[in-house]
PDB file of C-alpha atoms in Angstrom:
ATOM      1  CA  MET A   1      -9.086  50.124  25.725  1.00  0.00           C
ATOM      2  CA  ARG A   2     -12.851  50.671  25.881  1.00  0.00           C
ATOM      3  CA  MET A   3     -15.320  48.061  26.936  1.00  0.00           C
ATOM      4  CA  THR A   4     -18.435  47.833  24.818  1.00  0.00           C
ATOM      5  CA  GLU A   5     -21.657  46.283  25.934  1.00  0.00           C
ATOM      6  CA  LEU A   6     -24.033  44.307  23.803  1.00  0.00           C
ATOM      7  CA  LYS A   7     -27.572  45.574  23.610  1.00  0.00           C
ATOM      8  CA  ILE A   8     -30.754  43.817  22.639  1.00  0.00           C
ATOM      9  CA  GLY A   9     -30.963  43.688  18.847  1.00  0.00           C
ATOM     10  CA  ASP A  10     -27.187  43.748  18.265  1.00  0.00           C
ATOM     11  CA  ILE A  11     -25.918  41.111  15.826  1.00  0.00           C
ATOM     12  CA  VAL A  12     -23.304  38.874  17.366  1.00  0.00           C
ATOM     13  CA  PRO A  13     -21.112  36.962  14.920  1.00  0.00           C
ATOM     14  CA  PHE A  14     -21.143  33.302  15.820  1.00  0.00           C
ATOM     15  CA  ALA A  15     -17.890  31.358  15.887  1.00  0.00           C
ATOM     16  CA  GLU A  16     -17.469  29.065  12.907  1.00  0.00           C
ATOM     17  CA  PRO A  17     -18.333  25.480  13.847  1.00  0.00           C
ATOM     18  CA  ARG A  18     -15.328  23.246  14.296  1.00  0.00           C
ATOM     19  CA  ARG A  19     -14.546  20.948  11.408  1.00  0.00           C
ATOM     20  CA  ILE A  20     -13.410  17.339  11.685  1.00  0.00           C
ATOM     21  CA  THR A  21      -9.875  18.394  10.666  1.00  0.00           C
ATOM     22  CA  GLY A  22      -7.732  21.377  11.534  1.00  0.00           C
ATOM     23  CA  LYS A  23      -4.364  22.728  10.468  1.00  0.00           C
ATOM     24  CA  PRO A  24      -2.367  20.999   7.688  1.00  0.00           C
ATOM     25  CA  LEU A  25       0.141  18.354   8.758  1.00  0.00           C
ATOM     26  CA  PRO A  26       3.743  18.379   7.436  1.00  0.00           C
ATOM     27  CA  GLU A  27       3.114  14.932   5.896  1.00  0.00           C
ATOM     28  CA  PRO A  28       0.011  12.719   5.734  1.00  0.00           C
ATOM     29  CA  VAL A  29      -0.523  10.146   8.485  1.00  0.00           C
ATOM     30  CA  TRP A  30      -2.626   6.983   8.629  1.00  0.00           C
ATOM     31  CA  HIS A  31      -4.756   6.042  11.652  1.00  0.00           C
ATOM     32  CA  ALA A  32      -6.962   3.044  12.447  1.00  0.00           C
ATOM     33  CA  LEU A  33     -10.363   4.344  13.551  1.00  0.00           C
ATOM     34  CA  ILE A  34     -13.113   2.530  15.414  1.00  0.00           C
ATOM     35  CA  CYS A  35     -16.584   3.336  14.119  1.00  0.00           C
ATOM     36  CA  PRO A  36     -20.058   2.443  15.414  1.00  0.00           C
ATOM     37  CA  PRO A  37     -21.372  -1.060  14.635  1.00  0.00           C
ATOM     38  CA  LEU A  38     -22.471  -1.550  10.992  1.00  0.00           C
ATOM     39  CA  LYS A  39     -21.464   2.037  10.122  1.00  0.00           C
ATOM     40  CA  GLU A  40     -18.168   1.415   8.301  1.00  0.00           C
ATOM     41  CA  LYS A  41     -19.487   2.528   4.909  1.00  0.00           C
ATOM     42  CA  ALA A  42     -21.277   5.591   6.322  1.00  0.00           C
ATOM     43  CA  ALA A  43     -18.231   6.707   8.348  1.00  0.00           C
ATOM     44  CA  ALA A  44     -15.913   6.217   5.348  1.00  0.00           C
ATOM     45  CA  GLY A  45     -18.313   8.224   3.166  1.00  0.00           C
ATOM     46  CA  ILE A  46     -18.428  11.154   5.604  1.00  0.00           C
ATOM     47  CA  LEU A  47     -14.644  11.179   5.954  1.00  0.00           C
ATOM     48  CA  ASN A  48     -14.111  10.994   2.177  1.00  0.00           C
ATOM     49  CA  LYS A  49     -16.498  13.948   1.662  1.00  0.00           C
ATOM     50  CA  ASN A  50     -14.410  15.958   4.124  1.00  0.00           C
ATOM     51  CA  GLY A  51     -11.098  15.299   2.342  1.00  0.00           C
ATOM     52  CA  VAL A  52      -9.897  12.368   4.445  1.00  0.00           C
ATOM     53  CA  ARG A  53      -9.010   9.365   2.291  1.00  0.00           C
ATOM     54  CA  CYS A  54     -10.168   6.190   3.976  1.00  0.00           C
ATOM     55  CA  PHE A  55     -10.984   2.562   3.300  1.00  0.00           C
ATOM     56  CA  PHE A  56     -11.857  -0.672   5.012  1.00  0.00           C
ATOM     57  CA  PRO A  57     -10.969  -4.123   3.633  1.00  0.00           C
ATOM     58  CA  ARG A  58     -13.972  -6.023   2.275  1.00  0.00           C
ATOM     59  CA  GLU A  59     -14.655  -9.568   1.246  1.00  0.00           C
ATOM     60  CA  LYS A  60     -17.239 -10.786  -1.235  1.00  0.00           C
ATOM     61  CA  ARG A  61     -19.880 -13.200  -0.037  1.00  0.00           C
ATOM     62  CA  LYS A  62     -22.462 -14.951  -2.198  1.00  0.00           C
ATOM     63  CA  ARG A  63     -26.046 -15.179  -1.005  1.00  0.00           C
ATOM     64  CA  VAL A  64     -28.901 -17.027  -2.659  1.00  0.00           C
ATOM     65  CA  HIS A  65     -32.216 -15.252  -2.281  1.00  0.00           C
ATOM     66  CA  GLN A  66     -35.307 -16.582  -4.060  1.00  0.00           C
ATOM     67  CA  GLY A  67     -33.163 -18.507  -6.517  1.00  0.00           C
ATOM     68  CA  LYS A  68     -30.961 -15.533  -7.436  1.00  0.00           C
ATOM     69  CA  VAL A  69     -27.304 -15.342  -6.523  1.00  0.00           C
ATOM     70  CA  ARG A  70     -26.307 -11.988  -5.062  1.00  0.00           C
ATOM     71  CA  VAL A  71     -22.727 -10.971  -4.348  1.00  0.00           C
ATOM     72  CA  LEU A  72     -22.432  -8.733  -1.299  1.00  0.00           C
ATOM     73  CA  LYS A  73     -19.351  -6.995   0.076  1.00  0.00           C
ATOM     74  CA  HIS A  74     -18.859  -7.190   3.832  1.00  0.00           C
ATOM     75  CA  PRO A  75     -16.052  -5.746   5.997  1.00  0.00           C
ATOM     76  CA  GLN A  76     -13.327  -8.276   6.753  1.00  0.00           C
ATOM     77  CA  VAL A  77     -12.912  -6.808  10.232  1.00  0.00           C
ATOM     78  CA  THR A  78     -15.961  -5.037  11.604  1.00  0.00           C
ATOM     79  CA  ARG A  79     -15.900  -1.524  13.084  1.00  0.00           C
ATOM     80  CA  ILE A  80     -12.361  -0.666  11.853  1.00  0.00           C
ATOM     81  CA  ILE A  81     -11.597   1.800   9.063  1.00  0.00           C
ATOM     82  CA  TYR A  82      -8.232   3.189   8.004  1.00  0.00           C
ATOM     83  CA  ALA A  83      -7.967   6.919   7.320  1.00  0.00           C
ATOM     84  CA  LYS A  84      -5.220   9.083   5.802  1.00  0.00           C
ATOM     85  CA  PHE A  85      -5.247  12.554   7.355  1.00  0.00           C
ATOM     86  CA  LYS A  86      -3.571  15.443   5.543  1.00  0.00           C
ATOM     87  CA  HIS A  87      -4.840  17.845   8.215  1.00  0.00           C
ATOM     88  CA  ARG A  88      -4.727  17.461  11.991  1.00  0.00           C
ATOM     89  CA  PRO A  89      -7.780  15.441  13.069  1.00  0.00           C
ATOM     90  CA  ASN A  90     -10.105  16.910  15.689  1.00  0.00           C
ATOM     91  CA  TRP A  91     -10.827  13.701  17.571  1.00  0.00           C
ATOM     92  CA  HIS A  92     -13.447  15.198  19.871  1.00  0.00           C
ATOM     93  CA  VAL A  93     -15.460  16.536  16.897  1.00  0.00           C
ATOM     94  CA  LEU A  94     -15.286  13.172  15.121  1.00  0.00           C
ATOM     95  CA  ARG A  95     -16.536  11.466  18.265  1.00  0.00           C
ATOM     96  CA  GLU A  96     -19.242  14.011  19.125  1.00  0.00           C
ATOM     97  CA  ARG A  97     -20.721  13.760  15.619  1.00  0.00           C
ATOM     98  CA  GLY A  98     -20.884   9.966  15.909  1.00  0.00           C
ATOM     99  CA  ILE A  99     -18.529   9.353  12.988  1.00  0.00           C
ATOM    100  CA  ILE A 100     -16.146   7.325  15.156  1.00  0.00           C
ATOM    101  CA  THR A 101     -16.245   5.884  18.646  1.00  0.00           C
ATOM    102  CA  GLY A 102     -12.491   5.798  19.088  1.00  0.00           C
ATOM    103  CA  VAL A 103      -9.046   5.486  17.588  1.00  0.00           C
ATOM    104  CA  PHE A 104      -6.289   2.931  18.200  1.00  0.00           C
ATOM    105  CA  CYS A 105      -3.958   4.457  20.793  1.00  0.00           C
ATOM    106  CA  VAL A 106      -0.923   3.703  22.890  1.00  0.00           C
ATOM    107  CA  GLY A 107      -1.745   5.331  26.190  1.00  0.00           C
ATOM    108  CA  ASN A 108      -3.535   8.483  25.098  1.00  0.00           C
ATOM    109  CA  ARG A 109      -1.623   9.002  21.825  1.00  0.00           C
ATOM    110  CA  PRO A 110      -3.183   7.813  18.532  1.00  0.00           C
ATOM    111  CA  VAL A 111      -1.059   5.226  16.723  1.00  0.00           C
ATOM    112  CA  VAL A 112       0.372   6.401  13.396  1.00  0.00           C
ATOM    113  CA  LEU A 113       0.439   3.474  10.955  1.00  0.00           C
ATOM    114  CA  GLY A 114       3.280   3.067   8.467  1.00  0.00           C
ATOM    115  CA  VAL A 115       2.720   2.895   4.716  1.00  0.00           C
ATOM    116  CA  ASP A 116       3.866  -0.747   4.604  1.00  0.00           C
ATOM    117  CA  ILE A 117       1.222  -1.687   7.189  1.00  0.00           C
ATOM    118  CA  ILE A 118      -1.474   0.003   5.112  1.00  0.00           C
ATOM    119  CA  ARG A 119      -0.250  -1.722   1.927  1.00  0.00           C
ATOM    120  CA  ALA A 120      -0.355  -5.085   3.722  1.00  0.00           C
ATOM    121  CA  VAL A 121      -3.930  -4.410   4.911  1.00  0.00           C
ATOM    122  CA  GLN A 122      -4.896  -3.509   1.328  1.00  0.00           C
ATOM    123  CA  GLY A 123      -3.362  -6.768   0.107  1.00  0.00           C
ATOM    124  CA  LEU A 124      -0.610  -4.982  -1.828  1.00  0.00           C
ATOM    125  CA  PRO A 125       3.102  -5.853  -1.697  1.00  0.00           C
ATOM    126  CA  THR A 126       5.187  -3.926   0.822  1.00  0.00           C
ATOM    127  CA  THR A 127       8.248  -1.901  -0.154  1.00  0.00           C
ATOM    128  CA  ALA A 128      10.605  -4.741   0.833  1.00  0.00           C
ATOM    129  CA  GLU A 129       8.617  -7.246  -1.248  1.00  0.00           C
ATOM    130  CA  ARG A 130       8.600  -4.929  -4.278  1.00  0.00           C
ATOM    131  CA  LEU A 131      12.361  -4.391  -3.998  1.00  0.00           C
ATOM    132  CA  ALA A 132      13.006  -8.150  -3.693  1.00  0.00           C
ATOM    133  CA  LYS A 133      10.863  -8.819  -6.778  1.00  0.00           C
ATOM    134  CA  ALA A 134      12.661  -6.089  -8.748  1.00  0.00           C
ATOM    135  CA  LYS A 135      16.027  -7.545  -7.698  1.00  0.00           C
ATOM    136  CA  ARG A 136      14.981 -11.043  -8.804  1.00  0.00           C
ATOM    137  CA  GLN A 137      13.835  -9.678 -12.170  1.00  0.00           C
ATOM    138  CA  LEU A 138      17.095  -7.764 -12.530  1.00  0.00           C
ATOM    139  CA  MET A 139      19.122 -10.926 -11.916  1.00  0.00           C
ATOM    140  CA  VAL A 140      17.259 -12.967 -14.558  1.00  0.00           C
ATOM    141  CA  ALA A 141      19.407 -13.378 -17.658  1.00  0.00           C
ATOM    142  CA  ALA A 142      17.865 -12.393 -21.004  1.00  0.00           C
ATOM    143  CA  PRO A 143      19.115 -12.855 -24.571  1.00  0.00           C
ATOM    144  CA  GLY A 144      22.065 -10.539 -25.209  1.00  0.00           C
ATOM    145  CA  ASP A 145      23.261 -10.506 -21.578  1.00  0.00           C
ATOM    146  CA  ARG A 146      26.760 -11.594 -20.605  1.00  0.00           C
ATOM    147  CA  VAL A 147      26.814 -14.080 -17.728  1.00  0.00           C
ATOM    148  CA  GLU A 148      29.401 -15.997 -15.740  1.00  0.00           C
ATOM    149  CA  ILE A 149      28.863 -19.731 -15.283  1.00  0.00           C
ATOM    150  CA  LEU A 150      29.075 -20.705 -11.611  1.00  0.00           C
ATOM    151  CA  ASP A 151      29.102 -24.512 -11.805  1.00  0.00           C
ATOM    152  CA  GLY A 152      30.099 -27.372 -14.085  1.00  0.00           C
ATOM    153  CA  PRO A 153      32.952 -27.888 -16.567  1.00  0.00           C
ATOM    154  CA  PHE A 154      32.719 -24.285 -17.834  1.00  0.00           C
ATOM    155  CA  GLU A 155      32.834 -22.766 -14.346  1.00  0.00           C
ATOM    156  CA  GLY A 156      34.243 -19.212 -14.448  1.00  0.00           C
ATOM    157  CA  PHE A 157      33.629 -18.747 -18.209  1.00  0.00           C
ATOM    158  CA  CYS A 158      31.863 -15.566 -19.310  1.00  0.00           C
ATOM    159  CA  VAL A 159      29.369 -16.442 -22.052  1.00  0.00           C
ATOM    160  CA  ASP A 160      26.681 -14.646 -24.077  1.00  0.00           C
ATOM    161  CA  VAL A 161      23.050 -15.654 -23.585  1.00  0.00           C
ATOM    162  CA  THR A 162      21.318 -16.507 -26.877  1.00  0.00           C
ATOM    163  CA  LYS A 163      17.970 -17.714 -25.535  1.00  0.00           C
ATOM    164  CA  ALA A 164      16.142 -17.778 -22.183  1.00  0.00           C
ATOM    165  CA  GLU A 165      13.004 -19.806 -21.546  1.00  0.00           C
ATOM    166  CA  ASN A 166      11.278 -21.443 -18.525  1.00  0.00           C
ATOM    167  CA  GLY A 167      14.179 -20.903 -16.134  1.00  0.00           C
ATOM    168  CA  ARG A 168      16.821 -22.238 -18.538  1.00  0.00           C
ATOM    169  CA  ILE A 169      19.277 -20.349 -20.699  1.00  0.00           C
ATOM    170  CA  TRP A 170      21.172 -21.235 -23.880  1.00  0.00           C
ATOM    171  CA  TRP A 171      24.574 -19.672 -24.331  1.00  0.00           C
ATOM    172  CA  ALA A 172      27.410 -19.372 -26.792  1.00  0.00           C
ATOM    173  CA  TYR A 173      31.137 -18.872 -26.239  1.00  0.00           C
ATOM    174  CA  VAL A 174      33.867 -18.175 -28.796  1.00  0.00           C
ATOM    175  CA  ASN A 175      37.351 -19.246 -27.656  1.00  0.00           C
ATOM    176  CA  ASP A 176      40.714 -17.766 -28.689  1.00  0.00           C
ATOM    177  CA  TYR A 177      40.927 -20.031 -31.739  1.00  0.00           C
ATOM    178  CA  GLY A 178      37.535 -18.914 -33.122  1.00  0.00           C
ATOM    179  CA  LEU A 179      35.820 -22.137 -32.120  1.00  0.00           C
ATOM    180  CA  GLN A 180      32.245 -21.562 -30.983  1.00  0.00           C
ATOM    181  CA  ILE A 181      31.010 -23.556 -28.008  1.00  0.00           C
ATOM    182  CA  ARG A 182      27.292 -23.744 -27.262  1.00  0.00           C
ATOM    183  CA  GLY A 183      25.516 -25.019 -24.191  1.00  0.00           C
ATOM    184  CA  GLU A 184      22.579 -24.704 -21.888  1.00  0.00           C
ATOM    185  CA  CYS A 185      22.134 -24.556 -18.144  1.00  0.00           C
ATOM    186  CA  ASP A 186      19.713 -23.582 -15.415  1.00  0.00           C
ATOM    187  CA  GLN A 187      19.145 -19.883 -14.649  1.00  0.00           C
ATOM    188  CA  THR A 188      20.422 -20.443 -11.085  1.00  0.00           C
ATOM    189  CA  GLU A 189      23.827 -21.630 -12.339  1.00  0.00           C
ATOM    190  CA  VAL A 190      24.807 -18.251 -13.807  1.00  0.00           C
ATOM    191  CA  VAL A 191      25.236 -14.678 -12.598  1.00  0.00           C
ATOM    192  CA  LYS A 192      24.888 -11.579 -14.753  1.00  0.00           C
ATOM    193  CA  GLN A 193      28.046  -9.563 -15.327  1.00  0.00           C
ATOM    194  CA  ASN A 194      26.588  -6.095 -15.918  1.00  0.00           C
ATOM    195  CA  VAL A 195      24.577  -5.929 -12.669  1.00  0.00           C
ATOM    196  CA  VAL A 196      26.007  -3.706  -9.947  1.00  0.00           C
TER     197      VAL A 196
END
């Protein structure tokens, strides 16, 4: 191995400046970042330009200025933005460039936020809420469904729904003698038969 010396006039390749993110992560992670005062929009813009999806919840406020109503958007919680990193964040670079002043940590480890927490911050339903809503919709009887009556004189009968409206259903039942029986009841008094 030979040692070479640099002489005056030699061109030295400079190291590439460090970026705000590094190597790709196996899966994206969300972090809550603390930015300088009144710099939420600027910090989010810089991060978005560098491939980091971020947002901060805003609320609309009306201001009257010289007789004109203006609607302005202000952060709901100041100095906090939420960022989704697909690449490993270089925290020291983010801090040195003044983009952020810190990150929410436990000890010295940044907190990774779950998707349900982010959806709640955005005002969207969480996974559990979406599943509960889908289950409720699945259990609602519609015309053509076969349901079992849970209460009343026809308890245990399996009937066909002919009409459903405003939480009530109308049903029809044909007995062994060909006699058709019709009735109505509340949606909560029946259970669908074809739901697993």
